[in-house]
């Protein structure tokens, strides 16, 4: 029982990070129809920038905000590049994002290094014990921050006019434009938002799992699997998707073998694509909502 | 109010809008008619910035508005509807109309976060206006339903209401009654009359000849991208060239 509970907690912690990455996928997809495969690299950038800012002697909190800000800026930069080729087909733009991912990994290797880095946990090394299972303060922080971000996005999409404008753009860009909503602003916002969310995940996860220039590959793919599982156009579906993947992964790693851990997310994604291509929560085929 | 000078739009070798010029007087209903493929919708798309023009210019109250980006049009007091619906299906009817008020609503960070009194007051006022507009065309009862579940006729009306919400001085209606039954058509015609009574100028693209003849102050006839004729409904009805273009004359 304790064992199961411990696996669940591990799964939830990682699952929340997948959820944050997955939400980034859905936010950009909704605003622009682009699947941004550099999403995982935002996670990497957040963690790596943070590591090097701290090493550069910048105090924790300013470094934290700066790392999020710089990653968001990176998101804007990627949008700028994408916008240059706005007339290309959606497929070309998606392949372009694969290029960004490879470039960003290379750049990180050059600008930073190839070593594995970790960060001191924000709230120290302590942990809670729940039903015999331990939960580190850092893991708790990952969950709390994720819940806050999800709630914030919920508020943003449901209750703010900019959020509504974003939904309108995803539903019908032509109509939204005609009502005076600038598509460019929405796109910039979606890229920076997705980058910022992912960077928070990257920074918070680093004390638990460490980071290096390549960490974005797996996190990006798992986040993508989370988004597919929940429905590519549904940010809150991506949260559910991320949590499901995280928990399944932890259970498989715990009860079967950690050898299979990474396969779990992709097997689930494939099953979803076969049997419910619109995601777990879709009531009809694939549709951008 | 609106003046179109030698407007031209080409698609490869095809000149869909060919050197079209006409003026629309303030408060008038100016119809543009012509057989299918005459270039009417392309004309509207070129005026409203969906397409970039290949020549000529568009003037609004003496200002050159040629190729104004679509999202800037509402700030110039222009809005349009689409021949094929462009409605946000996942939103409610009311939300679609509220979208039209986007330009008037504050989006400041702090007012939004703090749910300031002014913001809530604004929201209440514009919700009321939206409901009023929906009432005008008799679809108020559907306000809280998701748009995708509603019938074509209701959505067609909703699109006009949403365009009205932007507070336009010039409204371009692209086939507003296509696919509507006679009763709905009469309702929309009535709404257009009400709109014009409020000093909104209307460019009406429509195939329903009875409605066009009833409503319009002036009519421009397009044929193969060119302007074939222009005049009052009376003149157009008796114009031999127009009759030939529509009915196919003897050679």
XYZ file of C-alpha atoms in Angstrom:
540
model
C 0.000 0.000 0.000
C 2.778 2.375 0.992
C 4.595 1.320 -2.114
C 1.618 2.106 -4.330
C 1.196 5.456 -2.679
C 4.862 6.287 -3.183
C 4.565 5.430 -6.882
C 1.477 7.570 -7.196
C 3.237 10.563 -5.662
C 6.223 10.166 -7.957
C 3.878 9.824 -10.902
C 1.927 12.912 -9.963
C 5.071 15.013 -9.620
C 6.392 14.080 -13.047
C 2.871 14.109 -14.441
C 2.420 17.739 -13.512
C 5.536 18.661 -15.457
C 4.232 16.731 -18.489
C 0.991 18.624 -17.967
C 2.767 21.993 -18.083
C 4.607 21.032 -21.277
C 1.420 19.626 -22.780
C -0.520 22.796 -22.013
C 2.123 24.728 -23.903
C 1.472 22.540 -26.954
C -2.265 23.184 -26.784
C -1.933 26.931 -26.218
C 0.216 27.399 -29.310
C -1.834 24.959 -31.356
C -5.049 26.758 -30.508
C -3.716 30.170 -31.380
C -1.878 29.305 -34.570
C -2.546 25.718 -35.631
C 1.164 24.986 -35.205
C 2.453 22.061 -33.175
C 5.598 23.437 -31.602
C 8.089 20.611 -31.222
C 10.547 22.958 -29.519
C 8.267 22.870 -26.474
C 10.596 20.525 -24.584
C 13.487 22.857 -25.299
C 11.666 25.581 -23.366
C 11.770 23.256 -20.360
C 15.471 22.690 -20.899
C 16.102 26.414 -21.417
C 14.326 27.311 -18.168
C 16.376 24.859 -16.112
C 19.715 25.531 -17.797
C 19.388 29.311 -17.716
C 18.512 29.079 -14.030
C 21.551 26.884 -13.314
C 23.896 29.301 -15.010
C 22.344 32.428 -13.541
C 22.818 30.947 -10.060
C 26.373 29.969 -10.926
C 26.882 33.547 -12.066
C 26.097 34.701 -8.551
C 22.583 36.005 -9.093
C 20.359 35.394 -6.046
C 17.677 32.737 -6.226
C 14.517 34.771 -6.675
C 15.784 37.250 -9.305
C 17.419 34.354 -11.138
C 14.131 32.507 -11.059
C 12.160 35.374 -12.555
C 14.901 36.137 -15.046
C 15.025 32.519 -16.219
C 11.264 32.513 -16.824
C 11.453 35.909 -18.526
C 14.339 34.882 -20.782
C 12.584 31.679 -21.797
C 9.430 33.626 -22.585
C 11.579 35.924 -24.701
C 12.947 32.865 -26.460
C 9.335 31.965 -27.211
C 8.764 35.393 -28.756
C 11.927 34.968 -30.803
C 10.712 31.638 -32.159
C 7.416 33.254 -33.059
C 9.262 36.032 -34.890
C 11.150 33.437 -36.919
C 7.965 31.503 -37.610
C 6.183 34.656 -38.676
C 8.826 35.264 -41.346
C 7.577 32.183 -43.144
C 3.935 32.669 -42.266
C 2.864 32.025 -45.854
C 4.226 28.486 -45.808
C 1.938 25.555 -45.186
C 1.117 24.442 -41.669
C 3.191 21.294 -42.232
C 6.287 23.293 -43.136
C 5.887 25.406 -40.040
C 5.635 22.316 -37.859
C 8.800 20.903 -39.405
C 10.374 24.299 -38.798
C 9.744 23.853 -35.067
C 11.604 20.526 -35.210
C 14.476 22.579 -36.581
C 14.217 25.016 -33.691
C 14.425 22.132 -31.248
C 17.587 20.750 -32.809
C 19.101 24.211 -33.037
C 18.275 25.058 -29.431
C 19.835 21.822 -28.201
C 22.972 22.600 -30.156
C 23.024 26.170 -28.948
C 22.617 25.067 -25.330
C 25.510 22.659 -25.742
C 27.705 25.497 -26.986
C 26.500 28.340 -24.758
C 26.276 26.239 -21.610
C 27.902 22.791 -21.597
C 27.202 19.073 -21.869
C 27.300 18.349 -18.138
C 24.436 17.236 -15.986
C 23.357 20.008 -13.592
C 21.157 20.220 -10.604
C 19.758 23.021 -8.462
C 19.400 23.305 -4.717
C 15.766 22.688 -3.770
C 13.926 25.941 -3.207
C 12.547 24.996 0.207
C 15.515 22.951 1.384
C 15.981 19.184 1.550
C 13.048 18.420 3.802
C 10.184 16.097 3.060
C 6.758 15.123 4.242
C 5.684 11.606 5.067
C 2.187 10.730 3.904
C 0.875 7.232 4.622
C 4.442 6.093 4.918
C 5.461 7.470 1.547
C 7.871 10.388 1.408
C 7.211 13.478 -0.595
C 10.019 16.008 -0.844
C 9.241 19.680 -0.420
C 10.453 20.208 -3.963
C 7.967 17.682 -5.347
C 5.269 19.363 -3.331
C 6.339 22.665 -4.846
C 6.120 21.241 -8.369
C 2.548 20.166 -7.706
C 1.530 23.380 -5.985
C 3.028 25.579 -8.709
C 1.397 23.468 -11.426
C -1.984 23.646 -9.768
C -1.575 27.416 -9.499
C -0.627 27.713 -13.163
C -3.526 25.543 -14.266
C -5.902 27.608 -12.142
C -4.399 30.794 -13.548
C -4.894 29.597 -17.105
C -8.421 28.541 -16.284
C -9.138 32.053 -15.068
C -7.376 33.480 -18.111
C -9.426 31.509 -20.636
C -12.738 31.709 -18.815
C -12.779 35.117 -17.295
C -10.472 37.518 -19.123
C -11.142 39.225 -22.420
C -7.709 38.458 -23.781
C -8.289 34.796 -22.958
C -11.646 34.882 -24.697
C -10.039 36.574 -27.673
C -7.553 33.716 -27.787
C -10.368 31.163 -27.795
C -12.141 33.128 -30.509
C -9.005 33.025 -32.645
C -8.776 29.263 -32.211
C -12.427 28.847 -33.194
C -12.494 31.188 -36.162
C -9.484 33.367 -36.951
C -11.287 35.261 -39.720
C -14.177 36.263 -37.507
C -11.853 37.223 -34.661
C -9.794 39.400 -36.971
C -12.880 41.114 -38.249
C -13.851 41.997 -34.687
C -10.587 43.865 -34.322
C -8.508 41.173 -32.633
C -4.923 41.224 -33.824
C -3.801 37.697 -34.684
C -0.170 38.698 -34.285
C -0.680 39.717 -30.690
C -2.440 36.452 -29.945
C 0.362 34.431 -31.555
C 3.092 36.276 -29.685
C 1.166 35.809 -26.483
C 0.698 32.087 -27.091
C 4.388 31.455 -27.780
C 5.589 33.449 -24.784
C 2.951 31.919 -22.529
C 3.827 28.381 -23.618
C 7.534 29.080 -23.105
C 7.009 30.630 -19.683
C 4.852 27.741 -18.448
C 7.361 25.175 -19.680
C 10.266 27.037 -18.072
C 8.566 26.961 -14.683
C 8.321 23.196 -15.049
C 11.950 22.973 -16.108
C 13.221 25.019 -13.191
C 11.156 23.230 -10.570
C 11.969 19.773 -11.863
C 15.738 20.309 -12.038
C 16.431 19.755 -8.291
C 14.592 16.416 -8.561
C 15.768 14.959 -11.874
C 18.710 17.199 -12.918
C 18.984 18.823 -16.293
C 21.295 19.023 -19.274
C 21.113 20.296 -22.833
C 19.217 17.208 -24.031
C 16.592 16.930 -21.360
C 14.037 18.640 -23.602
C 13.790 15.755 -26.058
C 12.037 13.333 -23.731
C 10.083 15.983 -21.820
C 8.905 17.519 -25.060
C 7.740 14.175 -26.441
C 6.025 13.213 -23.202
C 4.333 16.604 -23.092
C 3.199 16.039 -26.663
C 1.835 12.636 -25.686
C 0.012 14.318 -22.788
C -1.518 16.876 -25.145
C -2.613 14.163 -27.607
C -4.081 12.097 -24.781
C -6.120 15.010 -23.506
C -6.988 16.411 -26.930
C -4.600 18.678 -28.785
C -6.885 21.687 -28.549
C -7.802 21.345 -24.898
C -5.331 22.848 -22.387
C -7.101 21.263 -19.444
C -7.279 17.925 -21.197
C -3.497 18.132 -21.445
C -3.328 18.406 -17.655
C -5.350 15.229 -17.264
C -3.261 13.615 -19.991
C -0.022 14.587 -18.247
C -1.165 13.229 -14.913
C -2.357 9.962 -16.437
C 0.928 9.484 -18.273
C 2.987 10.381 -15.203
C 1.125 7.967 -12.949
C 1.106 5.112 -15.477
C 4.804 5.601 -15.982
C 5.529 5.490 -12.267
C 3.390 2.377 -11.836
C 5.065 0.560 -14.709
C 8.505 1.594 -13.504
C 7.631 0.495 -9.977
C 5.835 -2.801 -10.569
C 7.291 -3.973 -13.875
C 10.611 -2.506 -14.757
C 11.982 0.973 -15.237
C 13.240 -0.309 -18.586
C 9.725 0.141 -19.949
C 9.118 3.475 -18.311
C 9.602 5.658 -21.359
C 7.524 3.415 -23.594
C 4.386 3.874 -21.497
C 3.611 7.432 -22.591
C 3.970 6.551 -26.252
C 1.934 3.369 -26.048
C -0.863 5.368 -24.436
C -0.539 8.060 -27.090
C -0.772 5.463 -29.865
C -3.817 3.830 -28.295
C -5.474 7.232 -28.046
C -4.648 8.006 -31.662
C -6.096 4.660 -32.758
C -9.277 4.709 -30.751
C -10.001 8.321 -29.803
C -8.056 10.558 -32.151
C -9.684 13.663 -30.703
C -8.360 12.891 -27.237
C -9.975 11.457 -24.122
C -12.426 14.299 -23.746
C -13.530 14.848 -27.318
C -17.136 14.327 -28.209
C -16.510 14.337 -31.922
C -13.554 13.921 -34.304
C -10.480 16.083 -34.220
C -11.511 19.657 -33.779
C -9.768 22.798 -32.659
C -11.626 24.185 -29.689
C -18.862 58.071 -47.817
C -17.162 55.116 -49.481
C -15.515 55.474 -52.823
C -13.993 52.662 -54.808
C -11.640 53.755 -57.552
C -10.531 51.372 -60.286
C -10.200 48.512 -57.830
C -8.588 45.435 -59.359
C -7.841 41.955 -58.039
C -6.205 39.216 -60.059
C -5.745 35.519 -59.382
C -3.054 34.394 -61.776
C -4.500 35.012 -65.221
C -8.023 35.611 -63.975
C -9.048 39.167 -63.188
C -11.780 38.604 -60.637
C -12.346 42.277 -59.954
C -11.565 44.354 -62.997
C -11.266 48.117 -62.689
C -14.359 48.562 -60.546
C -15.361 52.070 -59.471
C -18.418 53.294 -57.606
C -19.432 55.571 -54.765
C -21.671 54.775 -51.861
C -23.543 57.653 -50.274
C -23.897 57.855 -46.511
C -26.961 56.116 -45.161
C -27.640 54.356 -48.448
C -28.083 50.710 -49.154
C -25.893 50.007 -52.128
C -26.391 46.592 -53.656
C -23.848 44.740 -55.746
C -25.419 42.065 -57.909
C -24.278 39.822 -60.707
C -24.295 36.182 -61.784
C -22.300 33.626 -59.803
C -18.601 34.095 -60.362
C -19.016 37.753 -61.260
C -16.521 38.732 -58.559
C -18.878 40.153 -55.942
C -17.419 38.295 -52.994
C -13.892 38.966 -54.220
C -14.807 42.647 -54.261
C -15.913 42.487 -50.631
C -12.828 40.474 -49.690
C -10.600 43.054 -51.340
C -12.348 45.968 -49.628
C -12.162 44.220 -46.247
C -8.488 43.311 -46.410
C -8.921 39.563 -46.773
C -7.203 39.892 -50.160
C -4.608 42.458 -51.164
C -5.647 44.579 -54.113
C -3.685 44.593 -57.362
C -4.620 48.106 -58.345
C -6.976 50.941 -57.574
C -7.942 52.283 -54.193
C -10.667 52.415 -51.573
C -11.544 55.681 -49.851
C -13.579 56.184 -46.728
C -14.684 59.739 -45.972
C -11.728 61.050 -47.927
C -9.143 58.765 -46.288
C -7.316 56.125 -48.298
C -8.103 52.778 -46.678
C -6.826 50.507 -49.445
C -5.469 47.225 -48.039
C -6.180 48.064 -44.416
C -5.425 44.913 -42.390
C -8.639 43.126 -41.442
C -8.139 43.575 -37.701
C -7.859 47.356 -38.158
C -11.109 47.692 -40.103
C -13.412 47.899 -37.099
C -11.414 50.856 -35.839
C -12.248 52.568 -39.136
C -15.918 51.806 -38.608
C -16.203 49.006 -41.138
C -17.477 45.503 -40.523
C -18.718 42.707 -42.707
C -20.411 39.345 -42.693
C -19.389 36.297 -44.654
C -21.280 34.358 -47.260
C -20.225 31.163 -45.529
C -20.645 31.541 -41.807
C -17.655 32.545 -39.721
C -19.036 31.947 -36.253
C -17.155 30.701 -33.206
C -19.050 27.432 -32.839
C -17.713 26.556 -29.401
C -18.950 29.803 -27.903
C -22.447 30.794 -26.943
C -24.483 33.171 -29.069
C -24.032 35.893 -26.466
C -20.264 35.383 -26.358
C -20.110 35.711 -30.133
C -21.852 39.063 -29.922
C -19.647 40.163 -27.024
C -16.701 39.440 -29.287
C -18.001 42.245 -31.456
C -17.606 44.626 -28.527
C -13.958 43.651 -28.169
C -12.727 47.051 -29.322
C -14.667 48.858 -26.592
C -13.720 46.636 -23.688
C -10.748 47.320 -21.452
C -8.238 44.494 -21.183
C -5.977 46.015 -18.525
C -4.153 43.518 -16.339
C -5.091 44.993 -12.960
C -8.752 45.721 -13.632
C -9.079 42.152 -14.901
C -7.282 40.562 -11.963
C -9.061 42.682 -9.383
C -12.431 42.429 -11.171
C -12.702 46.202 -10.840
C -16.109 47.779 -10.510
C -15.777 49.598 -13.794
C -14.901 46.426 -15.617
C -17.866 44.543 -14.208
C -20.107 47.519 -14.876
C -18.819 47.635 -18.483
C -19.399 43.959 -18.880
C -22.939 44.249 -17.579
C -23.701 47.179 -19.859
C -22.372 45.495 -22.965
C -24.118 42.251 -22.112
C -27.345 44.240 -21.988
C -26.595 45.837 -25.347
C -25.816 42.437 -26.821
C -29.125 41.099 -25.545
C -30.881 44.129 -26.994
C -29.316 43.528 -30.412
C -30.264 39.849 -30.261
C -33.794 40.932 -29.385
C -33.987 43.105 -32.510
C -33.700 40.083 -34.745
C -35.607 37.758 -32.446
C -32.854 35.342 -31.420
C -32.570 36.514 -27.835
C -33.857 33.193 -26.549
C -30.811 31.423 -27.924
C -28.324 33.732 -26.185
C -26.904 31.097 -23.881
C -26.787 28.215 -26.319
C -23.617 27.057 -27.947
C -23.543 28.393 -31.484
C -22.608 25.071 -33.081
C -25.902 23.525 -32.004
C -28.047 26.133 -33.712
C -29.626 26.218 -37.137
C -28.185 27.949 -40.162
C -30.827 30.670 -40.140
C -30.096 31.687 -36.560
C -26.346 31.758 -37.172
C -26.839 33.847 -40.282
C -28.708 36.403 -38.178
C -26.150 36.112 -35.391
C -23.396 37.074 -37.793
C -25.185 40.308 -38.672
C -25.779 41.094 -35.010
C -22.124 40.458 -34.207
C -21.054 42.781 -37.009
C -23.458 45.414 -35.658
C -21.911 45.094 -32.209
C -18.657 46.526 -33.552
C -20.544 49.772 -34.080
C -19.869 50.110 -37.805
C -20.597 53.110 -39.990
C -20.282 50.887 -43.017
C -21.508 47.323 -43.072
C -20.732 44.897 -45.863
C -23.261 42.088 -46.050
C -22.235 39.183 -48.261
C -25.405 37.270 -49.174
C -27.123 37.745 -45.803
C -30.243 35.763 -46.759
C -28.736 32.969 -48.872
C -30.276 29.739 -47.649
C -32.916 31.395 -45.487
C -36.613 30.689 -45.802
C -39.007 33.481 -46.883
C -39.967 34.407 -43.341
C -36.361 34.641 -42.181
C -35.536 36.619 -45.313
C -38.240 39.130 -44.472
C -36.872 39.424 -40.933
C -33.363 40.090 -42.149
C -34.636 42.654 -44.668
C -36.462 44.363 -41.839
C -33.288 44.359 -39.748
C -31.320 45.912 -42.591
C -33.912 48.676 -42.783
C -33.532 49.291 -39.046
C -29.769 49.365 -39.393
C -29.900 51.974 -42.132
C -32.350 54.060 -40.159
C -29.542 54.298 -37.575
C -27.365 55.956 -40.215
C -25.301 52.908 -41.000
C -24.341 52.605 -44.644
C -24.774 49.147 -46.135
C -23.182 47.411 -49.077
C -25.413 44.485 -49.869
C -24.403 41.546 -51.973
C -27.378 39.392 -52.687
C -29.039 37.131 -55.206
C -32.547 37.576 -53.883
C -33.702 40.085 -56.507
C -36.925 41.010 -54.813
C -35.068 41.959 -51.658
C -32.416 43.858 -53.602
C -34.990 45.808 -55.575
C -36.996 46.531 -52.426
C -34.147 47.701 -50.240
C -31.507 49.279 -52.410
C -30.971 52.938 -53.115
C -28.463 52.142 -55.809
C -27.317 48.997 -57.526
C -24.025 48.122 -59.171
C -24.091 45.158 -61.525
C -20.935 43.103 -61.987
C -20.285 40.652 -64.791
C -17.026 38.730 -65.291
C -15.278 41.072 -62.855
C -16.297 44.232 -64.684
C -18.902 46.790 -63.859
C -21.766 46.280 -66.251
C -24.177 48.926 -65.057
C -25.080 51.144 -62.154
C -28.249 52.937 -61.256
C -31.428 52.971 -59.253
C -33.404 49.716 -58.978
C -35.758 51.083 -61.631
C -32.939 51.767 -64.090
C -31.305 48.414 -63.465
C -34.515 46.507 -63.948
C -34.920 47.988 -67.416
C -31.285 47.906 -68.499
C -31.017 45.690 -71.591
C -27.389 44.730 -70.874
C -28.299 43.566 -67.385
C -31.212 41.561 -68.698
C -28.939 39.917 -71.225
C -26.256 39.093 -68.656
C -28.776 37.496 -66.347
C -31.065 35.820 -68.813
C -28.719 35.264 -71.728
C -29.765 37.249 -74.775
C -29.864 36.355 -78.437
C -26.662 36.625 -80.401
